[in-house]
Short mmCIF file of C-alpha atoms in Angstrom, two decimals:
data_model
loop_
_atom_site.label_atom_id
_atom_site.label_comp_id
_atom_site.label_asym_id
_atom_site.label_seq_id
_atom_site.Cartn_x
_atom_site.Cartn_y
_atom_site.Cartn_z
CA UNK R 1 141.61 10.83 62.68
CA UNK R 2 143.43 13.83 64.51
CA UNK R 3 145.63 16.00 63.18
CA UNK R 4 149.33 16.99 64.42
CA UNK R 5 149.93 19.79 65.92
CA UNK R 6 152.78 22.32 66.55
CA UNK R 7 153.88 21.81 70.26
CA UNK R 8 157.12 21.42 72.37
CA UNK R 9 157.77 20.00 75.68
CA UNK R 10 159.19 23.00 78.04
CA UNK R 11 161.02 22.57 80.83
CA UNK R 12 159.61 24.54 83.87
CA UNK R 13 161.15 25.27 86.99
CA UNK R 14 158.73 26.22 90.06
CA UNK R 15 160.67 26.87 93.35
CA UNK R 16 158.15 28.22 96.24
CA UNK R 17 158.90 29.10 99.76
CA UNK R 18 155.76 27.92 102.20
CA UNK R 19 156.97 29.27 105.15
CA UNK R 20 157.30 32.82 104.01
CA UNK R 21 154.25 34.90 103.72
CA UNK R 22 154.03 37.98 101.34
CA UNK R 23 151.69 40.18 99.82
CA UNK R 24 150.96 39.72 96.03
CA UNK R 25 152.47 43.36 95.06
CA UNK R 26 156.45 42.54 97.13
CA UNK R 27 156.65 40.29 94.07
CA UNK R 28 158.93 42.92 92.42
CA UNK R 29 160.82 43.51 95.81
CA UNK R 30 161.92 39.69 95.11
CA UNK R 31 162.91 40.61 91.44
CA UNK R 32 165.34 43.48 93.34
CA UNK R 33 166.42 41.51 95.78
CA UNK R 34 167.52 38.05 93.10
CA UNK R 35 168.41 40.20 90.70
CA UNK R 36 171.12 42.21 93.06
CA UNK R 37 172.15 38.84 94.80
CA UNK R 38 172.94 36.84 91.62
CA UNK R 39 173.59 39.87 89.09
CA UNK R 40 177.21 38.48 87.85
CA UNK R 41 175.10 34.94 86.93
CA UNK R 42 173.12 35.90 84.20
CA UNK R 43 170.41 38.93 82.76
CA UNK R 44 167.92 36.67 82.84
CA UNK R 45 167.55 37.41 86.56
CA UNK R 46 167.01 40.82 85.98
CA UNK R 47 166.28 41.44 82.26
CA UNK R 48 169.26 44.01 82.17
CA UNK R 49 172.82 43.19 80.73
CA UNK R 50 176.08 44.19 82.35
CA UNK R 51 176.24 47.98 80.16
CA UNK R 52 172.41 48.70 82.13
CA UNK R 53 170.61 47.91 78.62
CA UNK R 54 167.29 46.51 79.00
CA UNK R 55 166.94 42.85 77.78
CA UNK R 56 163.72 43.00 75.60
CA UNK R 57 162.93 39.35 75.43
CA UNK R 58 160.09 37.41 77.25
CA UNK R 59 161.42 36.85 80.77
CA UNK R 60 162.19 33.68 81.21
CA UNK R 61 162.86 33.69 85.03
CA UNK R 62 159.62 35.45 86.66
CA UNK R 63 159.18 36.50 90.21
CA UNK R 64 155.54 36.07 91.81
CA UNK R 65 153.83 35.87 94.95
CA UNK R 66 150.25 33.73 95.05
CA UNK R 67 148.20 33.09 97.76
CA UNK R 68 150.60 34.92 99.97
CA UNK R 69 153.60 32.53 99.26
CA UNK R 70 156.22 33.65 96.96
CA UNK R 71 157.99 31.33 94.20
CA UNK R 72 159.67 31.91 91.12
CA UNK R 73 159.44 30.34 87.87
CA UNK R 74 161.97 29.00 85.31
CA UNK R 75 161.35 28.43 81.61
CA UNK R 76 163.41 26.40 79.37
CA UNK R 77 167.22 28.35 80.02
CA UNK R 78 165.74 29.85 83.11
CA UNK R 79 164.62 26.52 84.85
CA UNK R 80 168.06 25.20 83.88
CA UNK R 81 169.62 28.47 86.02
CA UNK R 82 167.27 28.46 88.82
CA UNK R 83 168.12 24.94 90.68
CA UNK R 84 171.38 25.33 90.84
CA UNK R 85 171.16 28.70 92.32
CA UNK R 86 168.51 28.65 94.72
CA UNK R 87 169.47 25.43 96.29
CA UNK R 88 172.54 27.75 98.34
CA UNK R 89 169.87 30.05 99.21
CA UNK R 90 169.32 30.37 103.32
CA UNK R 91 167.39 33.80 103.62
CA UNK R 92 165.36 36.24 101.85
CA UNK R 93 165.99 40.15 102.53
CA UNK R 94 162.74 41.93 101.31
CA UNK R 95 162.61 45.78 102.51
CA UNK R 96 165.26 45.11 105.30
CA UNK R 97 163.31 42.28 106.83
CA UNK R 98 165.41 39.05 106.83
CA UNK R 99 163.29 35.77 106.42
CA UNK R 100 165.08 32.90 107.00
CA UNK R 101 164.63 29.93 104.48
CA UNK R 102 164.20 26.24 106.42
CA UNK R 103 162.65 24.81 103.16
CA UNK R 104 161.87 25.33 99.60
CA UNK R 105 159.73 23.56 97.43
CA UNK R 106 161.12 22.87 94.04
CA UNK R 107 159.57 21.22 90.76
CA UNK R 108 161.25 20.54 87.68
CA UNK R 109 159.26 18.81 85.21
CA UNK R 110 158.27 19.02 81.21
CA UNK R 111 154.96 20.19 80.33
CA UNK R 112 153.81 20.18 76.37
CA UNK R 113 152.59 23.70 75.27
CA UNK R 114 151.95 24.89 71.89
CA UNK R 115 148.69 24.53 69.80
CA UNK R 116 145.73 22.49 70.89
CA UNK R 117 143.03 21.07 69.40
CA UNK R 118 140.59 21.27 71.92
CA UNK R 119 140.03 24.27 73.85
CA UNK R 120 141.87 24.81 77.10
CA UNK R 121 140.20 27.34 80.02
CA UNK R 122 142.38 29.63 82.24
CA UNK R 123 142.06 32.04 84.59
CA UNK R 124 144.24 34.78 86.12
CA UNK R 125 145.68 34.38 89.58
CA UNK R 126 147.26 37.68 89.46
CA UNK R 127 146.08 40.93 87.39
CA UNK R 128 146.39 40.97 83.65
CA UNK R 129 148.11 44.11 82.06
CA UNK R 130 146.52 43.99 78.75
CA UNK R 131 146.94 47.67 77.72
CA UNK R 132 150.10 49.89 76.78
CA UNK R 133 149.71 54.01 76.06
CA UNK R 134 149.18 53.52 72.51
CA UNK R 135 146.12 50.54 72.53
CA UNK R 136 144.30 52.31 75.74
CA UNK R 137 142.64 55.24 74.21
CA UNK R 138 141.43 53.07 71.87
CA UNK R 139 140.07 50.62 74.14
CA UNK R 140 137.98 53.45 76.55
CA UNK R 141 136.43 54.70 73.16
CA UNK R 142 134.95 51.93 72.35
CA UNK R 143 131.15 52.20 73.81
CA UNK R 144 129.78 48.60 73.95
CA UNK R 145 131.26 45.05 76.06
CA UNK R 146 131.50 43.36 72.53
CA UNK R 147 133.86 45.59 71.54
CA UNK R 148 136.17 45.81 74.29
CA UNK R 149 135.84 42.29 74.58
CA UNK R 150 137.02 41.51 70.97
CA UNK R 151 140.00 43.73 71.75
CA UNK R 152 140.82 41.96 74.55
CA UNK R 153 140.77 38.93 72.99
CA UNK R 154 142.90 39.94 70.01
CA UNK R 155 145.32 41.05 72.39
CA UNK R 156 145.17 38.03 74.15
CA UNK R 157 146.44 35.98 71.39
CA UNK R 158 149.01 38.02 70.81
CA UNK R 159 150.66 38.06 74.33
CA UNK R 160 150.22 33.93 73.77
CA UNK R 161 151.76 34.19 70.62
CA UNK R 162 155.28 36.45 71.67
CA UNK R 163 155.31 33.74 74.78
CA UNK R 164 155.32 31.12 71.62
CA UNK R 165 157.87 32.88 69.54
CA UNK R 166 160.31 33.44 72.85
CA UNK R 167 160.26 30.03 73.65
CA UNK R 168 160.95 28.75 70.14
CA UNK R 169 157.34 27.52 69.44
CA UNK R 170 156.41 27.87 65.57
CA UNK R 171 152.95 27.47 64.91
CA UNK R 172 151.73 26.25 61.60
CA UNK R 173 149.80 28.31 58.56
CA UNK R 174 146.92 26.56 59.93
CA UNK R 175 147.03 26.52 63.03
CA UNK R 176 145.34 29.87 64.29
CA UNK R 177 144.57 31.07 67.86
CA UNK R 178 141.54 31.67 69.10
CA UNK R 179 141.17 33.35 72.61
CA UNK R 180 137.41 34.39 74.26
CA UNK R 181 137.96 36.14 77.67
CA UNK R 182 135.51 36.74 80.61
CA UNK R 183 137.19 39.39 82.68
CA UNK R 184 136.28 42.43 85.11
CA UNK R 185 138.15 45.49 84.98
CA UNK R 186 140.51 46.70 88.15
CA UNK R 187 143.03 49.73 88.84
CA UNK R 188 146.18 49.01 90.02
CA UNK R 189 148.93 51.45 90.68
CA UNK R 190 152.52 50.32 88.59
CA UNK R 191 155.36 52.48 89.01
CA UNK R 192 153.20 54.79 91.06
CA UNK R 193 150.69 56.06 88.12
CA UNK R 194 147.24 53.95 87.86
CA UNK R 195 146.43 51.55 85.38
CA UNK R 196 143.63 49.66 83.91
CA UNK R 197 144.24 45.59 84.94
CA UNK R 198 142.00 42.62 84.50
CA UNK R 199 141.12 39.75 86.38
CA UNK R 200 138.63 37.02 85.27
CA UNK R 201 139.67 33.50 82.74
CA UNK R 202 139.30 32.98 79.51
CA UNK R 203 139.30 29.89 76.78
CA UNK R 204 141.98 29.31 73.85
CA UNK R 205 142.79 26.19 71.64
CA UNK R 206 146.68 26.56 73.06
CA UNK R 207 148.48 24.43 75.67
CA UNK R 208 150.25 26.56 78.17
CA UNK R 209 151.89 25.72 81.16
CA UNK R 210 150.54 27.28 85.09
CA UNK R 211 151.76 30.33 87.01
CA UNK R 212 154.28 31.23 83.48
CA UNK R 213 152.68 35.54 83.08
CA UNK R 214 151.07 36.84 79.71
CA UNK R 215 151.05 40.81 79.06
CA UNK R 216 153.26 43.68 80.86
CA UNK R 217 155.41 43.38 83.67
CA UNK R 218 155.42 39.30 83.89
CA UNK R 219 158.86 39.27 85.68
CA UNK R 220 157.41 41.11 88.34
CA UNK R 221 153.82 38.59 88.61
CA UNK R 222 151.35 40.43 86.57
CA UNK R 223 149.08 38.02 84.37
CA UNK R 224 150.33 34.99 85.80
CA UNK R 225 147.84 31.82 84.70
CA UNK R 226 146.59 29.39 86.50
CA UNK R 227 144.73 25.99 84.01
CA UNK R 228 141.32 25.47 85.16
#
């Protein structure tokens, strides 16, 4: 007999452009250059409100650019916003070079995320921000794998889990996560200082949908997923 278990079908909103090759790290030039052209529409473009405040919620409109092509992704509120904007779209202005849009792929569909039973594998199709200033001292004293590992994988869970609670997703008492990663570490410069990334999959009994980030910086296409 199975059991139930806590999930929700999300809406999600992928729009890519094929004709428009980028490099993975202009995917926060598209977060300038969306947020600036539709800034009266709504912060969830930008994750700022109209007084400059930050909006400290889990973006639910994220900019990325895999494989070389650039897309964006809506979640729930933001996949209800993003169709109706990006259908008057005609050209992209990244750095002062003008791309002209001829076509757009775009994909609205539900996908059920939440708990799972059975254990789900994922890897990283962009770099993994894991660590803040206050958990990375901690993390480069530890002296063995196993223990940086077990970090990792507590942290893990908990980016999964703030991606539940911003998207309304209420686990049961029982229903605990339970993440094992397999990563390698990288540097990658953010905001021009160097930082400790990952890149590598990992295995958790939670449903979650493709390309939506976990971890830092997820508007601008750090830790975006990818299901294995």
């Amino acid at each position: 007999m199975t059991t139930a278990t806590t999930t929700k079908q999300l809406q999600i909103c992928r729009i890519k452009f094929p004709e428009i090759k980028l490099q993975t790290r202009d995917a926060h030039k598209l977060r300038g250059y969306f947020g600036t052209l539709f800034k009266e529409h709504s912060p969830m473009l930008h994750n700022h409100y109209d007084d400059g405040s930050f909006r400290y919620k889990y973006p639910t409109i994220q900019y990325k650019v895999l494989q070389n092509t650039p897309m964006l992704v809506g979640i729930d509120e933001g996949a209800e916003l993003l169709p109706k904007l990006f259908l008057k779209i005609k050209e992209l202005d990244i750095s002062g070079k003008k791309y002209s849009i001829s076509s757009k792929n775009i994909e609205l569909k539900n996908e059920e995320t939440g708990y799972s039973n059975q254990l789900q594998e994922y890897s990283f199709a962009t770099l993994w921000m894991a660590l803040n200033q206050k958990n990375y001292p901690k993390y480069q004293n530890f002296k063995t794998k196993t223990e940086k590992e077990a970090m990792l994988n507590a942290i893990l869970v908990g980016h999964i889990l703030s991606f539940f609670r911003n998207t309304n997703i209420e686990l049961d008492e029982n229903e605990r996560l339970m993440a094992k990663v397999n990563l390698q570490e990288k540097s990658t410069l953010f905001k021009e200082n160097k930082m400790v990334a990952f890149t590598g999959s990992f295995i958790v009994n939670a449903k979650l949908p493709s390309e939506i980030g976990l971890g830092k910086s997820v508007s601008r296409g750090f830790g975006t997923i990818m299901a294995s």
